[in-house]
Short mmCIF file of C-alpha atoms in Angstrom, two decimals:
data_model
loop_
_atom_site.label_atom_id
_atom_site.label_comp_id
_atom_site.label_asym_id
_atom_site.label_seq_id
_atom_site.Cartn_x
_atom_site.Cartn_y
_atom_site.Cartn_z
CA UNK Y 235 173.46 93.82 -90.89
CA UNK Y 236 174.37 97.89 -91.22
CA UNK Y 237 171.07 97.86 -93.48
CA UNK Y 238 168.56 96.53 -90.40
CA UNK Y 239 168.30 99.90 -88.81
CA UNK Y 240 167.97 101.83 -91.79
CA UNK Y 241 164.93 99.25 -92.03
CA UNK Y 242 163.46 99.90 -88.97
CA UNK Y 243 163.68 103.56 -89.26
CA UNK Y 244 161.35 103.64 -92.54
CA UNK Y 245 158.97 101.68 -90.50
CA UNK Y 246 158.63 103.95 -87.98
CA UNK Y 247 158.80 106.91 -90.38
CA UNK Y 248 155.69 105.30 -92.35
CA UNK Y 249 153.63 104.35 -89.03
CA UNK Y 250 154.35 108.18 -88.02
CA UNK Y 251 153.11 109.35 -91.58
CA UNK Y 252 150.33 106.77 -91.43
CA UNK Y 253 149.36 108.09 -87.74
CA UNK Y 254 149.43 112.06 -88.97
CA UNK Y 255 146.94 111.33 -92.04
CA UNK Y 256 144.96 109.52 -89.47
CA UNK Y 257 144.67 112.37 -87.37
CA UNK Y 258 144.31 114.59 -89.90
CA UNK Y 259 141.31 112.93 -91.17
CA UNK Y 260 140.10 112.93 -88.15
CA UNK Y 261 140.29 116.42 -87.39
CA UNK Y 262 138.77 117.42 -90.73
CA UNK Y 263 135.65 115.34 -89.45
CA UNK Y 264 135.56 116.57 -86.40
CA UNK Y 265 135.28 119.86 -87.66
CA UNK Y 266 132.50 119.05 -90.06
CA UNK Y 267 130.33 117.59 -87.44
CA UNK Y 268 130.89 121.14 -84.90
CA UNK Y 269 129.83 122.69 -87.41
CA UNK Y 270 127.11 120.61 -88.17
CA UNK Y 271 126.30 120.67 -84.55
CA UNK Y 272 126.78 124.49 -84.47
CA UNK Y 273 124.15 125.04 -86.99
CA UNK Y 274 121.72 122.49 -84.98
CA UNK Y 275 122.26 124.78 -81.67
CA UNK Y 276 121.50 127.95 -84.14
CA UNK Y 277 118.14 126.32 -84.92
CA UNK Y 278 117.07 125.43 -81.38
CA UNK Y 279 118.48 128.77 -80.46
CA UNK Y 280 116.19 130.73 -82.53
CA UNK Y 281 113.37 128.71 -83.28
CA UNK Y 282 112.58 126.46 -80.22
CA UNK Y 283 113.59 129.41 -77.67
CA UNK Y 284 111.38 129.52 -76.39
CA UNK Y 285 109.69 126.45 -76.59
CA UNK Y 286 106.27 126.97 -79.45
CA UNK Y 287 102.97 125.88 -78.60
CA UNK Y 288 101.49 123.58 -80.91
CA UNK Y 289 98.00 121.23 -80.98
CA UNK Y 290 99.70 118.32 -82.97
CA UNK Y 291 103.42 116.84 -83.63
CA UNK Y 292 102.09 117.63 -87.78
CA UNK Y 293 101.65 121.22 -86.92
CA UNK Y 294 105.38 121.37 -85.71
CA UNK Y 295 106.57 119.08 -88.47
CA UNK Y 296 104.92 121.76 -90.64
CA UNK Y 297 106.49 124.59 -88.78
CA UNK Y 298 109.91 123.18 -88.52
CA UNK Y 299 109.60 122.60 -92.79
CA UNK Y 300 108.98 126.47 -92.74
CA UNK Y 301 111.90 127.19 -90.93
CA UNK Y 302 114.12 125.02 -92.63
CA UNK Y 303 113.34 126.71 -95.92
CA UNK Y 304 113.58 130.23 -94.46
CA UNK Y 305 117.36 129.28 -93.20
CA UNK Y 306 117.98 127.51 -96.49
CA UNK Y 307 118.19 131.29 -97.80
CA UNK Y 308 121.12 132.53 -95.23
CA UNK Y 309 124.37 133.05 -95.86
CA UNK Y 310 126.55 132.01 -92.44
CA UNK Y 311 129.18 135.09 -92.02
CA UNK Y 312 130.78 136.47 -94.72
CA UNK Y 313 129.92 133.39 -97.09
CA UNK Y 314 129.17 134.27 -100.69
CA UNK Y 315 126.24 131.31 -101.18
CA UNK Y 316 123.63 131.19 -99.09
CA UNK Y 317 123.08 127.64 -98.01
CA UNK Y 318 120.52 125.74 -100.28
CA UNK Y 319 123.48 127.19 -102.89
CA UNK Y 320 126.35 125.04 -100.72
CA UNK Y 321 123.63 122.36 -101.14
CA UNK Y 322 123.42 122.33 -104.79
CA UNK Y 323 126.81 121.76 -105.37
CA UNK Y 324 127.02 119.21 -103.42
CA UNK Y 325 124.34 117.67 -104.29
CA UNK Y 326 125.76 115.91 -107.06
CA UNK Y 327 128.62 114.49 -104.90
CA UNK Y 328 125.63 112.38 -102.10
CA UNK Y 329 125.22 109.05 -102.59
CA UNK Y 330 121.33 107.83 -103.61
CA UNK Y 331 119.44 106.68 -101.14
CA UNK Y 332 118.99 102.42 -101.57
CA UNK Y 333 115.89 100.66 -103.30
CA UNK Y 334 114.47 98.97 -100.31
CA UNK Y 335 113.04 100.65 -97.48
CA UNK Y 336 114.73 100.84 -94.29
CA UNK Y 337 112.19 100.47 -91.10
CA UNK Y 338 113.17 103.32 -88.68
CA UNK Y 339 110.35 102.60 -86.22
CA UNK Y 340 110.54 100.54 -82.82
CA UNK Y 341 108.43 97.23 -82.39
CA UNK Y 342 106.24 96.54 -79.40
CA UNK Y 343 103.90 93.95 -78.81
CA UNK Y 344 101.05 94.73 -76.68
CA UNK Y 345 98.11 93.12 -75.92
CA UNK Y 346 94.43 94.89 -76.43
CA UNK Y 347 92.85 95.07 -72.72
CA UNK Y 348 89.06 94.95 -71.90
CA UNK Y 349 88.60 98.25 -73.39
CA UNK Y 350 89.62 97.62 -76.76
CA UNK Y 351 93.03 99.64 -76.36
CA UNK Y 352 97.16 99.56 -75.90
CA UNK Y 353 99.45 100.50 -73.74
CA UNK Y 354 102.68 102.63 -76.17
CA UNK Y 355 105.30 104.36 -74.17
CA UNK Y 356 102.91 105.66 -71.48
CA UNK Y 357 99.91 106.46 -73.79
CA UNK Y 358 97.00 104.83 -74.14
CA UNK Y 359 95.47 103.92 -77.93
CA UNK Y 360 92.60 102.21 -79.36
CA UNK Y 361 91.77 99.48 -81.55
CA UNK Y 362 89.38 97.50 -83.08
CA UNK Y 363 87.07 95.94 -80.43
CA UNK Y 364 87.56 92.57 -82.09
CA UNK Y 365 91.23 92.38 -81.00
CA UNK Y 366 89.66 92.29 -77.18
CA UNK Y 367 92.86 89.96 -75.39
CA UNK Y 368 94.89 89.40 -78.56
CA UNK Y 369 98.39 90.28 -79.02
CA UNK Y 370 99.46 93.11 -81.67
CA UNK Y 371 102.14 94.61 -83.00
CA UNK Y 372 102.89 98.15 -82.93
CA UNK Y 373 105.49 100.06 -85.18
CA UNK Y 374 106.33 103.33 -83.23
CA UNK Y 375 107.37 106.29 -85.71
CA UNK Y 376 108.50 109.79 -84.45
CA UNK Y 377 105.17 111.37 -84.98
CA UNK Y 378 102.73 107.99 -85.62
CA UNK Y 379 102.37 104.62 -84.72
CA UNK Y 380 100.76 101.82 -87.04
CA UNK Y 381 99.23 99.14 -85.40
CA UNK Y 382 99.45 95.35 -87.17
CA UNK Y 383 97.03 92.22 -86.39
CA UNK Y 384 99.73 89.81 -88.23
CA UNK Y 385 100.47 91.07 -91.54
CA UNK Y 386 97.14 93.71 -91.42
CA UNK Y 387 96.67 97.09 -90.59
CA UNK Y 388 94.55 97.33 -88.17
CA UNK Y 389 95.09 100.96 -86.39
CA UNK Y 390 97.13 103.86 -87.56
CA UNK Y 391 97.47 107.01 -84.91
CA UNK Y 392 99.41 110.20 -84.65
CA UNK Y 393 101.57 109.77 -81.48
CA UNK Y 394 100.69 111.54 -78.55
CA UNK Y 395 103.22 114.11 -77.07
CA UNK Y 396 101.79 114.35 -73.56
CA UNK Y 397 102.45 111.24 -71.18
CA UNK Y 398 99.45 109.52 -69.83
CA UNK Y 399 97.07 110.27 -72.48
CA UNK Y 400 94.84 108.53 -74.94
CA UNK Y 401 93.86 108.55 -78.34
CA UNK Y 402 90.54 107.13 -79.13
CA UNK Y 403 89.13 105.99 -82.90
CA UNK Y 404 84.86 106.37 -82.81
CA UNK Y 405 84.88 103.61 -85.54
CA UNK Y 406 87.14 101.20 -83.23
CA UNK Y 407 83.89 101.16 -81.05
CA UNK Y 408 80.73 100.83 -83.14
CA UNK Y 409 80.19 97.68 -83.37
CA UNK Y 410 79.97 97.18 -79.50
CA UNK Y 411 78.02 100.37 -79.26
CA UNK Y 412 75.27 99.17 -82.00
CA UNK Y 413 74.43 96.31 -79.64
CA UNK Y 414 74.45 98.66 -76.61
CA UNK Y 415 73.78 102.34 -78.28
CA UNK Y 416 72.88 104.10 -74.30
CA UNK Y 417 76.16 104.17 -73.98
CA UNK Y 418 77.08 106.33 -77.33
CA UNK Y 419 76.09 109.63 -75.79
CA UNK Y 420 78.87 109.96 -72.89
CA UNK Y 421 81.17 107.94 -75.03
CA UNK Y 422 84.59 109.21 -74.62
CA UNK Y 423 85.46 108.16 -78.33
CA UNK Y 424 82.51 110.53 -79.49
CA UNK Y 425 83.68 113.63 -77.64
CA UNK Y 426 87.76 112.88 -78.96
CA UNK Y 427 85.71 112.89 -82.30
CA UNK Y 428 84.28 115.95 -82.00
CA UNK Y 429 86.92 118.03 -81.44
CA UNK Y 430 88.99 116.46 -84.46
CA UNK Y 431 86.06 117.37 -86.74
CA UNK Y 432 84.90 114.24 -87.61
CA UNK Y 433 81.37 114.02 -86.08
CA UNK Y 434 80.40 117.27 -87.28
CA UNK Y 435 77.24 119.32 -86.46
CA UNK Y 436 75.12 117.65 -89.45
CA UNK Y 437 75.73 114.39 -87.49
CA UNK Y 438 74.67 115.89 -84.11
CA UNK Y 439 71.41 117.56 -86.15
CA UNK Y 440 70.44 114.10 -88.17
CA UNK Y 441 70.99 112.21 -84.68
CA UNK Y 442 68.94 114.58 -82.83
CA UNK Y 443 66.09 114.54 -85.30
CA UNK Y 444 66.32 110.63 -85.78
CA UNK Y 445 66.15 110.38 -81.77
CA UNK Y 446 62.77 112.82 -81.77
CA UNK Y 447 61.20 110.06 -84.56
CA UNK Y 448 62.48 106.60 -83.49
CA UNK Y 449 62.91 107.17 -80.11
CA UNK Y 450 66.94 107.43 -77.91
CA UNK Y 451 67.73 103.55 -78.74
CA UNK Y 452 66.36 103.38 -82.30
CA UNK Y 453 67.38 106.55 -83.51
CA UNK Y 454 71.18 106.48 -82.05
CA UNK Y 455 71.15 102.57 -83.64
CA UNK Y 456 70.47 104.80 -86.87
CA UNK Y 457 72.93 107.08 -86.48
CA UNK Y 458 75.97 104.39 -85.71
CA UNK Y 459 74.59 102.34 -89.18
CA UNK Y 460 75.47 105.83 -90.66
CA UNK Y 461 78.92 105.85 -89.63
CA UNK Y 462 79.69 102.67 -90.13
CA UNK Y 463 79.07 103.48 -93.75
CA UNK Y 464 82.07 105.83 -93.47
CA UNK Y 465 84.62 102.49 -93.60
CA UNK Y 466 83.07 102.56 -97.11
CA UNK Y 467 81.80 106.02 -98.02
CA UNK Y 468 84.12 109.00 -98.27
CA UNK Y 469 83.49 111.39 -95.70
CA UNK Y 470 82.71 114.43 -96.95
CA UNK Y 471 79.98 112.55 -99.60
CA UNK Y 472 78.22 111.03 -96.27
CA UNK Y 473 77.72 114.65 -94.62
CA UNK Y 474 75.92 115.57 -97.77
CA UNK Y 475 73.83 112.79 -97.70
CA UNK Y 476 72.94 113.46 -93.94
CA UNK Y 477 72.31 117.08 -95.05
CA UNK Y 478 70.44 116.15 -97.93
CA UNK Y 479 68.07 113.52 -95.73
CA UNK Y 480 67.64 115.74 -93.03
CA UNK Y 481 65.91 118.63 -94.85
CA UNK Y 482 63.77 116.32 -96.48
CA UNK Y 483 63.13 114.56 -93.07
CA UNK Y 484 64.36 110.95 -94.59
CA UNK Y 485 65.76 109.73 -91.07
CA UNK Y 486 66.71 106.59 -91.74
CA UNK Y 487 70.52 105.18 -92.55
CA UNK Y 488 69.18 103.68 -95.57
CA UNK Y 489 67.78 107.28 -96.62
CA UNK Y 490 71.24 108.88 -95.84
CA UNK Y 491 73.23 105.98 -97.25
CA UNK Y 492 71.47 106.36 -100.66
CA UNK Y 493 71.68 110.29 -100.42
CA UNK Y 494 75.20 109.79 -99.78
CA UNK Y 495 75.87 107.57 -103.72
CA UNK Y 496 74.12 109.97 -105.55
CA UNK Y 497 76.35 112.96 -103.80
CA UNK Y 498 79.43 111.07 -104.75
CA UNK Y 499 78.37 110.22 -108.26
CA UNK Y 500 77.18 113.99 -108.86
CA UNK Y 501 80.67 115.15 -107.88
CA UNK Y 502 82.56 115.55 -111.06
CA UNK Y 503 78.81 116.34 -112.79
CA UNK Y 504 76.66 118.31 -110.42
CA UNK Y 505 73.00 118.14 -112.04
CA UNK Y 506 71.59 121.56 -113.15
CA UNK Y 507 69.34 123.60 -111.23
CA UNK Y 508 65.66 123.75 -111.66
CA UNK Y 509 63.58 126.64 -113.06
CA UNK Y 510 61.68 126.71 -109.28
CA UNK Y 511 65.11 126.19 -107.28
CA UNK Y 512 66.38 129.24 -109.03
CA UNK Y 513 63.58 131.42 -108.29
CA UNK Y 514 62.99 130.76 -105.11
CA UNK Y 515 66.89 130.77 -104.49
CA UNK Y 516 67.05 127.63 -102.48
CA UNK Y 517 68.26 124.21 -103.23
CA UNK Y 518 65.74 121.34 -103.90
CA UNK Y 519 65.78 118.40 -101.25
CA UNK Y 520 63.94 115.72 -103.06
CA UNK Y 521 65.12 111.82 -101.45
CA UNK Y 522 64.35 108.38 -103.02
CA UNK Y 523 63.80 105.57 -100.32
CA UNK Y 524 66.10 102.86 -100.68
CA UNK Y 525 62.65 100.45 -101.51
CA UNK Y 526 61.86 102.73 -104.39
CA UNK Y 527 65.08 103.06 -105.66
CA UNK Y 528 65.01 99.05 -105.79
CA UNK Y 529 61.67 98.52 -107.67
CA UNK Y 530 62.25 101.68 -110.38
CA UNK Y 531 65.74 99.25 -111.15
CA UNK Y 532 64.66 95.32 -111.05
CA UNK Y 533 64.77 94.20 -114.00
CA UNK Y 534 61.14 92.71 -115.08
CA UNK Y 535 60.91 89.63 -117.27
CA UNK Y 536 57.58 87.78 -117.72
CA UNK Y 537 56.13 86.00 -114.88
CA UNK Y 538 58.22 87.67 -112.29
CA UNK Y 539 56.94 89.67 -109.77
CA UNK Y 540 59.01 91.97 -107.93
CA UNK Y 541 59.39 91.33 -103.73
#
């Protein structure tokens, strides 16, 4: 019986030693994370004060990388390393990053309205006009959202930063605009396309010079058959084929389409200049019509007769 409280006293003595290391512990982590914290309130101290003004979330994201390497080479007091040196070292000591993918993004499920667009957070998006009344799902990211029609992708836009605005894709709207083409002009698509750079001034020139041959419904018909060719053309090969067809007057899509293939196969080769092209110092502009190009490559057998 004498030996009971000797008992109980070890007990507590252990539970006390227990409850020290615990708080220990905790201290030590406490002070990581203000200092972690404390170097989080240096960067917003120095490089969002004040606030920058950007166009785009990439232009920040591209800003904030910059800064982040310029701090990587301080040294925080009197510290001998700077900090990408603390980093090194412990580099070794982080544990790898898993296999499989971990989705960081938030799900919604909207549904596409009569004007072929969603409602995310506030800000308005478009999509395929296809998806008119169907329901979607949308994977929100910090600075993009992807949208999904099932397993598909159907959309994919950098998020907006201001509330209440929208985001609008040109090529989410040409196949309702090739059945009513008045309405491309004033479209608000075109004019968000525009100003991105992707309905450049060649496109403006070729539609302007198809309109003054075909007429304002024929020739803007042309010109949305030209960029729906984009879905399958690179883009920088179809404004050489616009430019090519345009000083040689071919204004039709086929025209630019076919201009467009040979740009893209001359890449890697580009053909040598002629003796005249050189001497007069300008490029040739020479265009084969998609009908030509067709008859010069059937293939003729006996009896047949080319259509």
């Amino acid at each position: 019986m004498s030996s009971l409280p000797w008992t109980f006293r070890i007990r507590e003595l252990a539970e006390v030693r227990d409850r020290e290391l615990l708080l220990s512990a905790w201290h030590r982590r406490r002070s990581r994370e203000g200092r972690g914290q404390g170097q989080i309130g240096y960067f917003r101290r120095n490089h969002f004060t004040p606030v920058p003004e950007v166009a785009s979330l990439s232009e920040l994201n591209e800003l904030v990388e910059q800064w982040d390497q310029h701090d990587g080479r301080r040294r925080i007091g009197s510290r001998p390393r700077t900090i990408d040196e603390y980093f090194e070292v412990e580099r070794p000591l982080l544990m790898p990053l898993p296999e499989e993918p971990f989705e960081t993004g938030r799900v919604f499920t909207p549904r596409v309205d009569r004007y072929s667009q969603i409602a995310v957070r506030i800000n308005r998006y478009s999509v395929p006009v296809r998806l008119i009344g169907k329901r979607v799902r949308v994977m929100l990211h910090a600075s993009h959202l992807v949208v999904y029609d099932k397993n598909v992708e159907v959309a994919r836009h950098e998020r907006l930063i201001a509330k209440g605005s929208c985001r609008l894709e040109l090529d989410h709207y040409l196949e309702a605009l090739i059945r009513k083409p008045g309405a491309f002009p004033g479209a608000t698509a075109l004019e968000q396309a525009r100003s991105a750079g992707k309905f450049t001034p060649i496109h403006d020139a070729w539609s302007a010079a198809a309109v003054r041959a075909h007429g304002d419904t024929e020739g803007t018909r042309a010109l949305i058959e030209v960029l729906l060719m984009a879905r399958h053309i690179p883009h920088e090969h179809l404004v050489a084929g616009l430019a090519t067809a345009l000083r040689a007057g071919a204004l039709t899509a086929d025209a630019a389409a076919l201009e467009a293939r040979k740009a893209a196969q001359t890449e890697d080769e580009p053909a040598p200049a002629t003796s005249s092209a050189l001497a007069t110092g300008q490029p040739s502009a020479t265009v084969t019509f998609l009908h030509e190009w067709k008859l010069n490559h059937l293939r003729r057998t006996p009896g047949h007769c080319p259509r």
